[in-house]
PDB file of C-alpha atoms and ligand atoms in Angstrom:
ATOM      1  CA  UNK A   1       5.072 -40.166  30.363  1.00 51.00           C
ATOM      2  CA  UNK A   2       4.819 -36.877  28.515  1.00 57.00           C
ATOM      3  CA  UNK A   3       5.101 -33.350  30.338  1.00 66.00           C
ATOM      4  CA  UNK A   4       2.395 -30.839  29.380  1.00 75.00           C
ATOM      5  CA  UNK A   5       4.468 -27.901  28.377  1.00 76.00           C
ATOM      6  CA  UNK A   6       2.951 -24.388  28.596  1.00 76.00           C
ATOM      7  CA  UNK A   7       2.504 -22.918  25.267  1.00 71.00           C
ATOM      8  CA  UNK A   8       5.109 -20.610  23.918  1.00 71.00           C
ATOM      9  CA  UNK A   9       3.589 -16.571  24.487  1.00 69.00           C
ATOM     10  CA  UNK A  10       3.628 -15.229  20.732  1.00 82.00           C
ATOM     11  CA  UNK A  11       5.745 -12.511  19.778  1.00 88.00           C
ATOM     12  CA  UNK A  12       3.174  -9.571  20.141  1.00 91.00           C
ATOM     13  CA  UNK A  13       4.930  -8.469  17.159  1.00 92.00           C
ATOM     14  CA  UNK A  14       3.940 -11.187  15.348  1.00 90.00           C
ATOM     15  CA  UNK A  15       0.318 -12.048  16.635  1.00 91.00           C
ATOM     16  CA  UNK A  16      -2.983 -11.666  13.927  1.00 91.00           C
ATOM     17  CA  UNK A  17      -0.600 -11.038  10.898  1.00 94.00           C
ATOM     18  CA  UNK A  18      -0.823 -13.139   8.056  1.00 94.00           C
ATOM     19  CA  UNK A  19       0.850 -15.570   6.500  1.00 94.00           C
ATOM     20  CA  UNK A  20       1.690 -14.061   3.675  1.00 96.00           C
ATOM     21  CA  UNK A  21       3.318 -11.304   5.898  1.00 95.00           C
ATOM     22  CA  UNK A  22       5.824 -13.599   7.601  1.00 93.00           C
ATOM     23  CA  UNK A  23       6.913 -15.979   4.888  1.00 94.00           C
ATOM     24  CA  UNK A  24       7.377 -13.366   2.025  1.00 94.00           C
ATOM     25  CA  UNK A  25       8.113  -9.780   3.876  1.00 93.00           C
ATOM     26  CA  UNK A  26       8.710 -10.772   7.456  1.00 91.00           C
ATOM     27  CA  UNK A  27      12.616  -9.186   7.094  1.00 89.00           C
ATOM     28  CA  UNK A  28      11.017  -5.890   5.466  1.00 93.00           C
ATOM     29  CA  UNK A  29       7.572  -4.727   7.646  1.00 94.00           C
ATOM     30  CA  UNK A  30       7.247  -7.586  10.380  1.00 92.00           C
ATOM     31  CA  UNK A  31      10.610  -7.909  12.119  1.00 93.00           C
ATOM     32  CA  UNK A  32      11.167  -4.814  14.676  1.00 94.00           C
ATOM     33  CA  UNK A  33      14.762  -4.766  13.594  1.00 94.00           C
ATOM     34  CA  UNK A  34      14.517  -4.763   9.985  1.00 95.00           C
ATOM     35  CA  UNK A  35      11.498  -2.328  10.143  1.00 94.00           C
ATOM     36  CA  UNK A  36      13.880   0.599  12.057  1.00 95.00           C
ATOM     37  CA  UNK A  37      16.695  -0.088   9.870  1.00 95.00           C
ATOM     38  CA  UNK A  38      14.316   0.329   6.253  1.00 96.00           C
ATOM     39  CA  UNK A  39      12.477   3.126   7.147  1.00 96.00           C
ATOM     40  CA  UNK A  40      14.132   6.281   5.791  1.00 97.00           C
ATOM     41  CA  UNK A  41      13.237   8.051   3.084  1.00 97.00           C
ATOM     42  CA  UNK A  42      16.181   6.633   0.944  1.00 98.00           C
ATOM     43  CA  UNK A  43      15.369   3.626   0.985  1.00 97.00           C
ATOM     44  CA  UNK A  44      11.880   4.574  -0.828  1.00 96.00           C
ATOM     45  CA  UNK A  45      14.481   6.576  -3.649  1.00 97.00           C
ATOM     46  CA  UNK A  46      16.312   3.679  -4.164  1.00 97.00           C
ATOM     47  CA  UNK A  47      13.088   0.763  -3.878  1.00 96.00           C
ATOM     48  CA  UNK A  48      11.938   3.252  -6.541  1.00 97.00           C
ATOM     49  CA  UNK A  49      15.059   3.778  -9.013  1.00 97.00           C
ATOM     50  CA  UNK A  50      14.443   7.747  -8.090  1.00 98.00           C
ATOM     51  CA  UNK A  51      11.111   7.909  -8.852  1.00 98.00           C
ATOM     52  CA  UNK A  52       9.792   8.020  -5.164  1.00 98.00           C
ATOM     53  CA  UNK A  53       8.807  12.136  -5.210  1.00 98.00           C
ATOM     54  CA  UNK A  54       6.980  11.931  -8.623  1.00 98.00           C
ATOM     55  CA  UNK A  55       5.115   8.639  -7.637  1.00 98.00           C
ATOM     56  CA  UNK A  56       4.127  10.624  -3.682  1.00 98.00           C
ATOM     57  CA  UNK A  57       3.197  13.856  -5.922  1.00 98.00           C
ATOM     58  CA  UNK A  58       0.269  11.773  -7.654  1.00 97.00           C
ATOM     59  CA  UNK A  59      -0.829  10.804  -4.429  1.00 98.00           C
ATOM     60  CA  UNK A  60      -0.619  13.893  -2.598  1.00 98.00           C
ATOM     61  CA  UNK A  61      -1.843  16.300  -5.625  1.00 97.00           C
ATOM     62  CA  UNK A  62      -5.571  14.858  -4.487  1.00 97.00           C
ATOM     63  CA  UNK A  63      -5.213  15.225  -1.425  1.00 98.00           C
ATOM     64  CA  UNK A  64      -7.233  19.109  -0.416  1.00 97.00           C
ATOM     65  CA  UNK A  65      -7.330  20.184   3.063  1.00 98.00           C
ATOM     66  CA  UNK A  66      -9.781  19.322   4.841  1.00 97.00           C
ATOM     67  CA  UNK A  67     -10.729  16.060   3.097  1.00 96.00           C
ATOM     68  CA  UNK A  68     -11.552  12.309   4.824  1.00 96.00           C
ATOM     69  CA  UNK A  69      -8.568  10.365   3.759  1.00 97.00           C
ATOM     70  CA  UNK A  70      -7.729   6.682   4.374  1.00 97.00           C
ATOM     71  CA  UNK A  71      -4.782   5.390   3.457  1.00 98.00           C
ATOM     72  CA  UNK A  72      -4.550   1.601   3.334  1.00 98.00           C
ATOM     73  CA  UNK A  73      -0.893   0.877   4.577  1.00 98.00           C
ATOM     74  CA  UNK A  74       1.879   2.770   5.954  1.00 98.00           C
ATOM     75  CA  UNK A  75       4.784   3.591   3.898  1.00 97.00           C
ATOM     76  CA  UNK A  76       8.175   3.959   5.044  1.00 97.00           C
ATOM     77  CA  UNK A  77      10.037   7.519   4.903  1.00 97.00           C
ATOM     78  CA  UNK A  78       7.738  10.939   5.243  1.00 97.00           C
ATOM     79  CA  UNK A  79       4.937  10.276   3.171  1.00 98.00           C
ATOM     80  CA  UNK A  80       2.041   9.546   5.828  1.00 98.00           C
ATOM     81  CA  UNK A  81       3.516  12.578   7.536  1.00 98.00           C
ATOM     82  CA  UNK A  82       2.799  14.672   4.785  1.00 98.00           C
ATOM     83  CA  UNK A  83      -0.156  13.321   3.599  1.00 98.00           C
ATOM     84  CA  UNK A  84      -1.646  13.915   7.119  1.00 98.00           C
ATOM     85  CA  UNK A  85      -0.327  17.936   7.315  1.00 98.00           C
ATOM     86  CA  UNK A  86      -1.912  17.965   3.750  1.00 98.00           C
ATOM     87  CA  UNK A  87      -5.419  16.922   4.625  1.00 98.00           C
ATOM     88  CA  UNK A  88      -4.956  19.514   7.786  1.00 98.00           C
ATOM     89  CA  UNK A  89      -6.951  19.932  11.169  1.00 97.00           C
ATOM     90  CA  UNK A  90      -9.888  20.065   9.454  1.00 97.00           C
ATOM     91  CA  UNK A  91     -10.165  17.085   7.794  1.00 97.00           C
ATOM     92  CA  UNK A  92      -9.473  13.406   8.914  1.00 96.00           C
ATOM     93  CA  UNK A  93      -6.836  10.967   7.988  1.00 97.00           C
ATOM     94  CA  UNK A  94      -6.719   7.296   8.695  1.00 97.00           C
ATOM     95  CA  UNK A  95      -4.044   5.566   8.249  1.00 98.00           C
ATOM     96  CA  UNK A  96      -4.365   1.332   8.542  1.00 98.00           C
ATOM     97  CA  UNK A  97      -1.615  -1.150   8.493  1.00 98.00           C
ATOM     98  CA  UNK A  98      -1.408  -4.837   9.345  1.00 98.00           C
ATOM     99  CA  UNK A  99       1.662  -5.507  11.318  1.00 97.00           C
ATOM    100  CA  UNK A 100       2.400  -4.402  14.884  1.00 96.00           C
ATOM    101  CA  UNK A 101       6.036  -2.792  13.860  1.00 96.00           C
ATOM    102  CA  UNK A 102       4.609  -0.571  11.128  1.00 97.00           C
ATOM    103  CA  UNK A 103       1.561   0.359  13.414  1.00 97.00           C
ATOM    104  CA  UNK A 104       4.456   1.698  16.076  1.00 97.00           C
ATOM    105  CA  UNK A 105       5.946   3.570  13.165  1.00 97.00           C
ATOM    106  CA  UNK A 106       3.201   5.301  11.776  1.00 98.00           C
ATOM    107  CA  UNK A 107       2.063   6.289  15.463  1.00 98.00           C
ATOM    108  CA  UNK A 108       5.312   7.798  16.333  1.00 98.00           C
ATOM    109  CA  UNK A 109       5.231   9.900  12.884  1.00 98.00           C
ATOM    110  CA  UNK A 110       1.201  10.926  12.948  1.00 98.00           C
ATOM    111  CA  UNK A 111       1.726  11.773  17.060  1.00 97.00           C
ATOM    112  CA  UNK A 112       0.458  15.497  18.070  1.00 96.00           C
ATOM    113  CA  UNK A 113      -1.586  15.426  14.817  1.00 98.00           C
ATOM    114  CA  UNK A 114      -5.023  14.980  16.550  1.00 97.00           C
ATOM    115  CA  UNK A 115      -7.210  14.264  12.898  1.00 97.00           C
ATOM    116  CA  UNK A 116      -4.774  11.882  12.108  1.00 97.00           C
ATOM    117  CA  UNK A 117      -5.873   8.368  13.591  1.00 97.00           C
ATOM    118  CA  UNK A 118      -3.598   5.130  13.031  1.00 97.00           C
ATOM    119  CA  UNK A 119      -5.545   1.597  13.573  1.00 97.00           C
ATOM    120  CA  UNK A 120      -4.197  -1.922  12.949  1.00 97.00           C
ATOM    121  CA  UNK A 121      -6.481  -3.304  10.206  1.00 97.00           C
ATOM    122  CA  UNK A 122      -6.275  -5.448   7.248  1.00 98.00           C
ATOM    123  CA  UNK A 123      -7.356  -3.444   4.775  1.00 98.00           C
ATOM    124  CA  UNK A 124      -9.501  -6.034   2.951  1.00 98.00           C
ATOM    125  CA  UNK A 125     -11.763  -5.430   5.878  1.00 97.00           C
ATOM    126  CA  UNK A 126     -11.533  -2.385   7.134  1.00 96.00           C
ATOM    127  CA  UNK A 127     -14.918  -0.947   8.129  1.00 93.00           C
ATOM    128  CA  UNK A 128     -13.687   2.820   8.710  1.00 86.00           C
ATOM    129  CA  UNK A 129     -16.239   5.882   8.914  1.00 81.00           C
ATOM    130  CA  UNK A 130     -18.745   3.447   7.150  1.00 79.00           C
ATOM    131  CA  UNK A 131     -19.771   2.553   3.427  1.00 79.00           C
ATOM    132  CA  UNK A 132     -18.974   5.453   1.027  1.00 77.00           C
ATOM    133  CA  UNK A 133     -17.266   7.652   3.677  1.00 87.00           C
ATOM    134  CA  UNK A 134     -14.064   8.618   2.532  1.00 95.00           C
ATOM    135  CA  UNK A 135     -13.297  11.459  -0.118  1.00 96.00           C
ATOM    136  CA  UNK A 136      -9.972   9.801  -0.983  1.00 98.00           C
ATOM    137  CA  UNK A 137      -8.943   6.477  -0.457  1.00 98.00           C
ATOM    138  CA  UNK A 138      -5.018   5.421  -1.617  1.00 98.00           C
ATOM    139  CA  UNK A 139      -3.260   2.127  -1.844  1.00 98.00           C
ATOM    140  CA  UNK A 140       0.187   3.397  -2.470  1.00 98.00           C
ATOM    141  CA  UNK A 141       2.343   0.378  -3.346  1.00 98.00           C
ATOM    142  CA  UNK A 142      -0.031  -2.060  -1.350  1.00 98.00           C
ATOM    143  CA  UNK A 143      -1.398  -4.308  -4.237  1.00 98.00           C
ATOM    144  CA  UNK A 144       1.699  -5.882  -5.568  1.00 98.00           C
ATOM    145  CA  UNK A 145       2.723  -7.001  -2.223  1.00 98.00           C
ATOM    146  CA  UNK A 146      -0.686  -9.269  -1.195  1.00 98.00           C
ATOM    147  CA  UNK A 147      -1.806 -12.816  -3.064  1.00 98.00           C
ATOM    148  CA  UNK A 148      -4.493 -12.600  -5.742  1.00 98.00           C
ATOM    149  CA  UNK A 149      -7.226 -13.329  -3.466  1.00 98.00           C
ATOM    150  CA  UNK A 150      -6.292 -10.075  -0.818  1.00 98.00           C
ATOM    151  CA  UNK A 151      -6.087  -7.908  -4.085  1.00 98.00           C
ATOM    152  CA  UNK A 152      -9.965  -8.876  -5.221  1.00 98.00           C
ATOM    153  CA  UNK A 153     -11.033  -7.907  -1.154  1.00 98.00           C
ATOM    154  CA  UNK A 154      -8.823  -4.955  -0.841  1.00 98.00           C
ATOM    155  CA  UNK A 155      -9.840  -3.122  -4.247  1.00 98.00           C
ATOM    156  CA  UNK A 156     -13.547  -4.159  -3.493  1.00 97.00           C
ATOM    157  CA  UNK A 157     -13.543  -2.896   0.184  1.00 96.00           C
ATOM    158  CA  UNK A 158     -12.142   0.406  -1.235  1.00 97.00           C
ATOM    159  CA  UNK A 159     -14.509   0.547  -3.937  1.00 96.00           C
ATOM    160  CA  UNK A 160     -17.068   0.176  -1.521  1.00 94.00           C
ATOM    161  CA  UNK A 161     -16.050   3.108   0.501  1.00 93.00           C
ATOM    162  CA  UNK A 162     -16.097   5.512  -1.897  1.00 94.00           C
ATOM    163  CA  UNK A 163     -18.716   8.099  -2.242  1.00 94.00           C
ATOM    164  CA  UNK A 164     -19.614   9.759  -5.520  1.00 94.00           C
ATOM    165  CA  UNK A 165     -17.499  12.211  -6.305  1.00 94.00           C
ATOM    166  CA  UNK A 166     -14.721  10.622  -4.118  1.00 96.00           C
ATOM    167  CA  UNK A 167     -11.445   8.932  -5.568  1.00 97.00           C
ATOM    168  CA  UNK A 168      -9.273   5.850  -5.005  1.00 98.00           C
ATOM    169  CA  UNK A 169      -5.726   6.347  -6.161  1.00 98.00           C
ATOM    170  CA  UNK A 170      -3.744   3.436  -6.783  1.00 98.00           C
ATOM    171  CA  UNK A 171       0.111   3.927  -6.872  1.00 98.00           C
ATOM    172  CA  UNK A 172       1.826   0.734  -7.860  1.00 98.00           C
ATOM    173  CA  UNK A 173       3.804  -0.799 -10.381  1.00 98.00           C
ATOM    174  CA  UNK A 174       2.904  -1.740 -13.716  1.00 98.00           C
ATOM    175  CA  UNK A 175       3.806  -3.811 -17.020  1.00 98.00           C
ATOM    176  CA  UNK A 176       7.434  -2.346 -18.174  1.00 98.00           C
ATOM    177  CA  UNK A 177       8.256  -1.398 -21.843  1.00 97.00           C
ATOM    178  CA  UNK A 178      10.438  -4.066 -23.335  1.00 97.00           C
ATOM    179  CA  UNK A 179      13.090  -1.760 -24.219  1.00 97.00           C
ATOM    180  CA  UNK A 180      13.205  -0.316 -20.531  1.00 97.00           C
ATOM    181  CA  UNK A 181      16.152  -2.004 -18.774  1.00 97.00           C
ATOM    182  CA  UNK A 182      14.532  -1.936 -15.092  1.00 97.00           C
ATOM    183  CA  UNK A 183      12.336  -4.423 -16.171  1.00 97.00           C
ATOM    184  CA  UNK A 184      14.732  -7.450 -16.516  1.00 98.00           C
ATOM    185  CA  UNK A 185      16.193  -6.162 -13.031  1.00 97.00           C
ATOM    186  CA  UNK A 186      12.430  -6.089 -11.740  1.00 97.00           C
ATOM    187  CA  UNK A 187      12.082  -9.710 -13.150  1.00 97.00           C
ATOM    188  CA  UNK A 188      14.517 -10.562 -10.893  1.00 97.00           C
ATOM    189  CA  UNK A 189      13.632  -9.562  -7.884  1.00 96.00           C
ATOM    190  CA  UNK A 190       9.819 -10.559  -8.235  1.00 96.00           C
ATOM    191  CA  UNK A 191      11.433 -13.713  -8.867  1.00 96.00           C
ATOM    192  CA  UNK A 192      13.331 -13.703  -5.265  1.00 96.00           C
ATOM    193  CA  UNK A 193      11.504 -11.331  -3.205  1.00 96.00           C
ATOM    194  CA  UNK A 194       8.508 -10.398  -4.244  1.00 96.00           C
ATOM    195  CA  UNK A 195       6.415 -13.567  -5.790  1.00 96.00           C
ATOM    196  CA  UNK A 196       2.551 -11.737  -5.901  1.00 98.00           C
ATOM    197  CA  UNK A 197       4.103  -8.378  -7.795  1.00 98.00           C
ATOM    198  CA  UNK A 198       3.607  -9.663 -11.518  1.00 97.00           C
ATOM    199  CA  UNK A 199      -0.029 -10.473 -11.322  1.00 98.00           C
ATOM    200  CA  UNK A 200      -0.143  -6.227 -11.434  1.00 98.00           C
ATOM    201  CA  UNK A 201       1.978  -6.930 -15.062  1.00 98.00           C
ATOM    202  CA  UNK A 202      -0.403  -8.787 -16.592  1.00 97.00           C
ATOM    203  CA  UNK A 203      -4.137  -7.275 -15.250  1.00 98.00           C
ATOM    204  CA  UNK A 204      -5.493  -4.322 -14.871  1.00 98.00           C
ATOM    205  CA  UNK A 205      -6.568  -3.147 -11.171  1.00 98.00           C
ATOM    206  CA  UNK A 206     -10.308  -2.670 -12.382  1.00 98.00           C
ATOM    207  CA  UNK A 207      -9.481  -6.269 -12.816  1.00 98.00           C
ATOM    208  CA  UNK A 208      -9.998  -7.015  -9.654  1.00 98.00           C
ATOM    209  CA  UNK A 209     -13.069  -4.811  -9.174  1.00 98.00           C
ATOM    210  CA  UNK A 210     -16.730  -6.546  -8.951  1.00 96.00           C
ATOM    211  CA  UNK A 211     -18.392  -4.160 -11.027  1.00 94.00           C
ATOM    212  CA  UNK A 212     -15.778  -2.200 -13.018  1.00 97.00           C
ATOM    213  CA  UNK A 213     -18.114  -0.909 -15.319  1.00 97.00           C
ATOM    214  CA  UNK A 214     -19.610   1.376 -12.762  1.00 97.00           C
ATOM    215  CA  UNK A 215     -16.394   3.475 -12.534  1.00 97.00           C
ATOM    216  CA  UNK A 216     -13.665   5.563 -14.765  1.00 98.00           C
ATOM    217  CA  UNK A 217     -10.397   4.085 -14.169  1.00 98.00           C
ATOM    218  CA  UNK A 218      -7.804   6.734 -15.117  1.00 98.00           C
ATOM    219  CA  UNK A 219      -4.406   5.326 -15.681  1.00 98.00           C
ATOM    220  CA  UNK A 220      -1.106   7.376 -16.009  1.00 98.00           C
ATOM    221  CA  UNK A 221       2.285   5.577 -16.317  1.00 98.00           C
ATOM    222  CA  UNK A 222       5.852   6.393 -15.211  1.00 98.00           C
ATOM    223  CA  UNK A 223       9.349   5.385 -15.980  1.00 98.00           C
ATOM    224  CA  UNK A 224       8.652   3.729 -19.390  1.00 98.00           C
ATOM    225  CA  UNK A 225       5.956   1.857 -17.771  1.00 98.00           C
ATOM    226  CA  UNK A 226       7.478   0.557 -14.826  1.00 98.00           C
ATOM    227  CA  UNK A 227       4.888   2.470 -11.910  1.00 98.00           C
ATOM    228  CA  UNK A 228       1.524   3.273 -12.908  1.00 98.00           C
ATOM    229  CA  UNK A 229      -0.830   6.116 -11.056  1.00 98.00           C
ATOM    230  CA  UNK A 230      -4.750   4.937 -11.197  1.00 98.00           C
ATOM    231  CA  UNK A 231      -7.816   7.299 -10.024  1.00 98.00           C
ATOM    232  CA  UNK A 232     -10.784   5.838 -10.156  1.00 98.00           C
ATOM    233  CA  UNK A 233     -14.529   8.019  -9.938  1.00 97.00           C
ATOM    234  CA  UNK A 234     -18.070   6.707  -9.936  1.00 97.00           C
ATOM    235  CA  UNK A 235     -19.466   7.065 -13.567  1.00 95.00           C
ATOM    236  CA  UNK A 236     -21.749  10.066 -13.368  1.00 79.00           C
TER     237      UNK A 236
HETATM  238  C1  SAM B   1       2.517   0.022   1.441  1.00 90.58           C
HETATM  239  S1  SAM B   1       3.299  -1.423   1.296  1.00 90.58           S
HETATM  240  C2  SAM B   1       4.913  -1.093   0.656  1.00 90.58           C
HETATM  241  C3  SAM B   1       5.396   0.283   0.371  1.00 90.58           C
HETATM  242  C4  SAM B   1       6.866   0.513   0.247  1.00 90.58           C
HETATM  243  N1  SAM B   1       7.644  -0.674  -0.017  1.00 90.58           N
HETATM  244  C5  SAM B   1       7.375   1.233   1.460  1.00 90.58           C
HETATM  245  O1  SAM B   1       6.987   0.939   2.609  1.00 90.58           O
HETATM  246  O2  SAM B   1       8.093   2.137   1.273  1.00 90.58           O
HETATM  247  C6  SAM B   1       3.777  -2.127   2.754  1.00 90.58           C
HETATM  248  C7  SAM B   1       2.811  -2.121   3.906  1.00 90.58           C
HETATM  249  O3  SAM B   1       1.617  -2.831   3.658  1.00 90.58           O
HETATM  250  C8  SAM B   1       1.236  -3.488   4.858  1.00 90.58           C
HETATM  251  N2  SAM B   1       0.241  -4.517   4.557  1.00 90.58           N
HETATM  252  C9  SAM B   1       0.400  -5.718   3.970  1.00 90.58           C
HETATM  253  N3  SAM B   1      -0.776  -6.355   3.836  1.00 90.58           N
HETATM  254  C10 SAM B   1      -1.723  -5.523   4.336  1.00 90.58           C
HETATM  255  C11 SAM B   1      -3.129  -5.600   4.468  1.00 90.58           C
HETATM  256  N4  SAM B   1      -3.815  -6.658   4.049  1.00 90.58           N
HETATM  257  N5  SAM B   1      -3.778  -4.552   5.032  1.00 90.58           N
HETATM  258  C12 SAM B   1      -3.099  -3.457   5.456  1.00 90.58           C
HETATM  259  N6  SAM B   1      -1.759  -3.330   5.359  1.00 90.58           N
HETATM  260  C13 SAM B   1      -1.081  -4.344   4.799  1.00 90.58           C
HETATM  261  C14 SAM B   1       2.565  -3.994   5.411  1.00 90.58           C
HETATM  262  O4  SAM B   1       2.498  -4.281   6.771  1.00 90.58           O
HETATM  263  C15 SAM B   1       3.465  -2.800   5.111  1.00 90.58           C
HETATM  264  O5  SAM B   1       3.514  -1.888   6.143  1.00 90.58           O
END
């Protein structure tokens, strides 16, 4: 005869997050462990061969006080910190994430800062302030880590929160020059560590937008291509 076991209790650190999460990243934003040992700001200089302050700059140059911001996912280091004392007490600034870990992180570095609100979402579905309720809305460095599918709901969920005369910045990377040497290094570790990160290589982000055509989509690159900055406005 066969015992009934109980089941197992889940690791609260790993209950609602997706699969995705713990077969491809669970060592960088899922484990507890790994999670307090990556997030410093050096380890953002050297994820970014140096270019971590100009890539945060694009970001935070649209950022005014007093703005409703949302920012899609935590990053590690400083940057949600100072995106939050940039938007200032008289704005708001939401901040989701998906996994439990980062969600303690970003708490600890937005606590005292009372317009600053941190909420475990996924931000393909996100329902925030509403439709078309954020003046900026930024995926810094989101996109290349999620499967084709999460990038279509993710862009279109932003898209749909953004107002006229609002702005989504995408910070991500981008389709290297041949000539730039990063790029065979990058080719690397997509192929290891970081299997959804090409798609961005080869499409656009309107790409994944529903109705493209109804916005501008302003792109800047950095590094000889390697990072690329995207703003995106309703068409007048
Ligand atoms: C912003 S990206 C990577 C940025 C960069 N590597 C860093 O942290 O310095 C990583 C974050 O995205 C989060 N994430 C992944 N999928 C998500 C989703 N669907 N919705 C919201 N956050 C998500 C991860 O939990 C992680 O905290």
């Amino acid at each position: 005869m066969t015992k009934n076991h109980p089941p197992l209790p889940i690791d609260p650190y790993y209950e609602g997050v997706p699969d995705y999460m713990t077969e491809v990243y669970d060592w960088a934003y899922v484990d507890p462990k790994w999670v307090n040992a990556l997030d410093h700001n050096l380890v953002v200089r050297v994820l970014l061969f140096l270019n971590d302050q100009r890539l945060m700059r694009a970001y935070l140059k649209e950022i005014s006080p007093g703005m409703r911001v949302w920012q899609v996912a935590h990053v590690y280091g400083d940057l949600v910190k100072r995106a939050a004392h940039k938007v200032g007490s008289s704005g708001a600034f939401h901040l989701t994430d998906i996994t439990p870990a980062q969600i303690e992180h970003a708490v600890h570095k937005l606590s005292g800062l009372e317009w600053a609100k941190v909420i475990r979402s996924d931000a393909a579905t996100f329902g925030g302030l509403g439709p078309e309720a954020y003046d900026l809305i930024c995926s810094f460095f989101l996109l290349h880590e999620v499967p084709e599918e999460k990038k279509y709901a993710i862009v279109n969920n932003m898209l749909q929160k953004l107002p006229k005369g609002g702005k989504l910045d995408f910070v991500d990377y981008h389709n290297p020059s041949k000539w730039q040497p990063i790029r065979y290094i990058l080719k690397v570790v997509n192929r290891l560590l970081e299997p959804f990160a090409e798609a961005l290589w080869d499409n656009e982000i309107s790409h994944y937008a529903k109705n493209a055509d109804r916005f501008v989509w302003e792109k800047q690159t950095f590094f000889a291509g390697v990072y690329q900055c995207v703003v995106v406005r309703h068409k007048d």
